[in-house]
Amino acid sequence: MKKFIIILFIITIITLLINGNKETSVLIPKSAIRYRIIANSNEPNDQEKKLLIKNELDPLINNILVSSSSLDSSRNEILENIPLIKTKIDKYTTDYDINYGLNYFPEKTYKDITYDEGNYESLVITLGAGLGDNWWCVLFPPLCLLEADEKNVDNVTYSLYAKKIIDKFY
């Protein structure tokens, strides 16, 4: 009986170790719409300006996409509202470029989710020379909404939420 309990205990520990190290598998669909703001440089004032513009655009982008339930409707809403996005950025008296189309994204791992590198449909705002660090998220499916709560969410929970959102829209 003692041997049986010891063997059962060892099997349980091994199973927990194997399953505990597995990351939640989340695959961002190729048909997602990404969103990126690239700073002019890595100088503190340029990075601060990038975040100010991001924070200025967050409520606008959320309002634009709040009723979008498909890739096509999200795409149309973004394209129709680029003039409004420009108006918000114009307040910052900085050179910028807005591009909606296929844009290159490097590989990134965030909260145990790996986003593959490649050219993706995206809204990219490049500030000045665009040589600084960037901020980005996924507009459709609406993973940017998870960003707001990221400080209170661990990696596994974030991955599960992301997977649930992706499954809902695809």
C-alpha positions in Angstrom: 0.0 0.0 0.0 2.9 2.4 0.8 4.5 1.8 -2.6 1.2 2.5 -4.3 0.8 5.8 -2.5 4.4 6.8 -3.3 4.0 5.9 -7.0 0.7 7.8 -7.1 2.3 10.8 -5.5 5.2 10.7 -8.0 2.9 10.4 -10.9 0.8 13.4 -9.6 3.9 15.6 -9.2 5.2 14.7 -12.7 1.8 15.4 -14.2 1.6 18.8 -12.5 5.1 19.7 -13.5 4.5 18.8 -17.2 1.1 20.6 -17.4 2.1 23.5 -15.3 4.9 24.5 -17.7 2.6 24.6 -20.8 1.7 28.0 -22.1 -1.8 28.7 -23.1 -1.8 28.4 -26.9 -3.2 31.6 -28.4 -2.9 32.2 -32.1 -3.7 35.7 -33.4 -5.4 35.2 -36.7 -3.6 36.5 -39.9 -6.8 38.5 -40.6 -6.5 40.6 -37.4 -6.1 44.4 -37.6 -3.1 45.6 -35.6 -2.5 49.1 -34.3 0.9 50.7 -33.8 2.4 54.0 -32.7 6.1 54.5 -33.4 7.9 57.2 -31.5 10.3 59.6 -33.2 13.2 58.4 -31.1 14.0 56.8 -27.8 14.6 60.2 -26.2 12.4 60.5 -23.1 10.4 63.5 -24.5 9.7 61.5 -27.7 8.6 58.4 -25.8 6.4 60.6 -23.6 4.8 62.2 -26.6 4.1 58.7 -28.1 2.3 57.8 -24.9 0.4 61.1 -24.7 -0.9 60.5 -28.2 -1.7 56.9 -27.5 -3.7 58.0 -24.4 -5.5 60.7 -26.4 -6.4 58.2 -29.1 -7.5 55.3 -26.9 -11.0 56.6 -26.1 -11.5 57.7 -29.8 -10.4 54.3 -31.1 -12.6 52.5 -28.6 -15.6 54.6 -29.6 -14.9 54.0 -33.3 -14.8 50.2 -32.8 -17.3 49.7 -30.0 -20.0 48.4 -32.3 -17.8 46.6 -34.8 -18.5 42.9 -34.8 -16.5 41.9 -37.9 -13.3 42.5 -39.7 -15.0 44.4 -42.5 -16.9 46.7 -40.2 -13.8 47.4 -38.2 -11.8 48.2 -41.3 -14.5 50.5 -42.6 -14.9 52.4 -39.3 -11.1 52.9 -39.0 -10.8 54.2 -42.6 -13.8 56.5 -42.2 -12.4 58.0 -39.0 -8.8 58.7 -40.1 -9.6 62.4 -40.5 -10.8 62.5 -36.8 -7.6 60.6 -35.7 -5.5 63.2 -37.6 -7.4 66.0 -35.8 -6.5 64.5 -32.4 -2.8 64.1 -33.4 -2.6 67.7 -34.8 -2.9 69.1 -31.3 0.6 67.8 -30.6 2.4 69.9 -33.3 4.6 67.1 -34.4 5.3 65.6 -37.8 3.5 62.3 -38.3 2.3 59.8 -40.9 -0.7 57.6 -40.7 -0.8 54.5 -42.8 -3.6 52.0 -43.0 -2.6 48.9 -45.0 -0.1 46.1 -44.9 2.8 47.0 -42.5 5.7 45.1 -41.1 5.6 44.0 -37.4 8.5 42.3 -35.7 7.9 39.2 -33.5 6.8 40.1 -30.0 6.0 38.0 -26.9 3.6 39.6 -24.5 1.9 37.9 -21.5 2.9 34.5 -22.8 1.4 35.1 -26.3 3.8 35.2 -29.2 2.8 37.5 -32.1 4.6 36.3 -35.2 6.6 38.8 -37.4 5.2 39.6 -40.8 3.2 42.1 -42.8 -0.2 42.7 -41.3 -3.2 44.8 -42.0 -2.8 47.6 -39.5 -3.2 51.2 -38.6 0.3 52.6 -38.1 1.0 56.1 -36.8 4.7 57.1 -37.2 5.8 60.1 -35.3 8.7 62.1 -36.8 11.4 59.9 -38.1 9.9 56.8 -36.5 13.2 55.6 -35.0 12.0 55.0 -31.5 10.3 52.2 -29.6 6.7 51.5 -30.4 3.5 50.7 -28.7 1.0 48.3 -30.4 -1.9 46.1 -29.9 -4.6 44.3 -31.9 -7.7 46.3 -32.8 -9.7 43.4 -34.3 -10.4 41.1 -32.5 -10.5 43.8 -29.8 -7.4 42.8 -27.7 -6.5 46.4 -27.1 -9.3 46.4 -24.6 -7.4 43.9 -22.5 -4.5 46.3 -22.3 -6.4 48.6 -19.9 -6.5 45.9 -17.3 -3.1 44.4 -18.0 -1.6 45.4 -14.6 -4.1 43.4 -12.7 -4.0 40.3 -14.9 -1.4 37.5 -14.8 -0.1 35.9 -17.9 -2.3 32.8 -17.9 -5.5 34.8 -17.2 -4.5 37.3 -20.0 -3.9 34.4 -22.4 -7.3 32.9 -21.6 -9.1 36.2 -22.0 -7.3 36.7 -25.4 -8.3 33.2 -26.6 -11.9 33.8 -25.5 -12.1 37.1 -27.5 -10.5 35.5 -30.6 -12.8 32.5 -30.5 -15.8 34.9 -30.2 -14.9 36.7 -33.4 -13.5 33.8 -35.5 
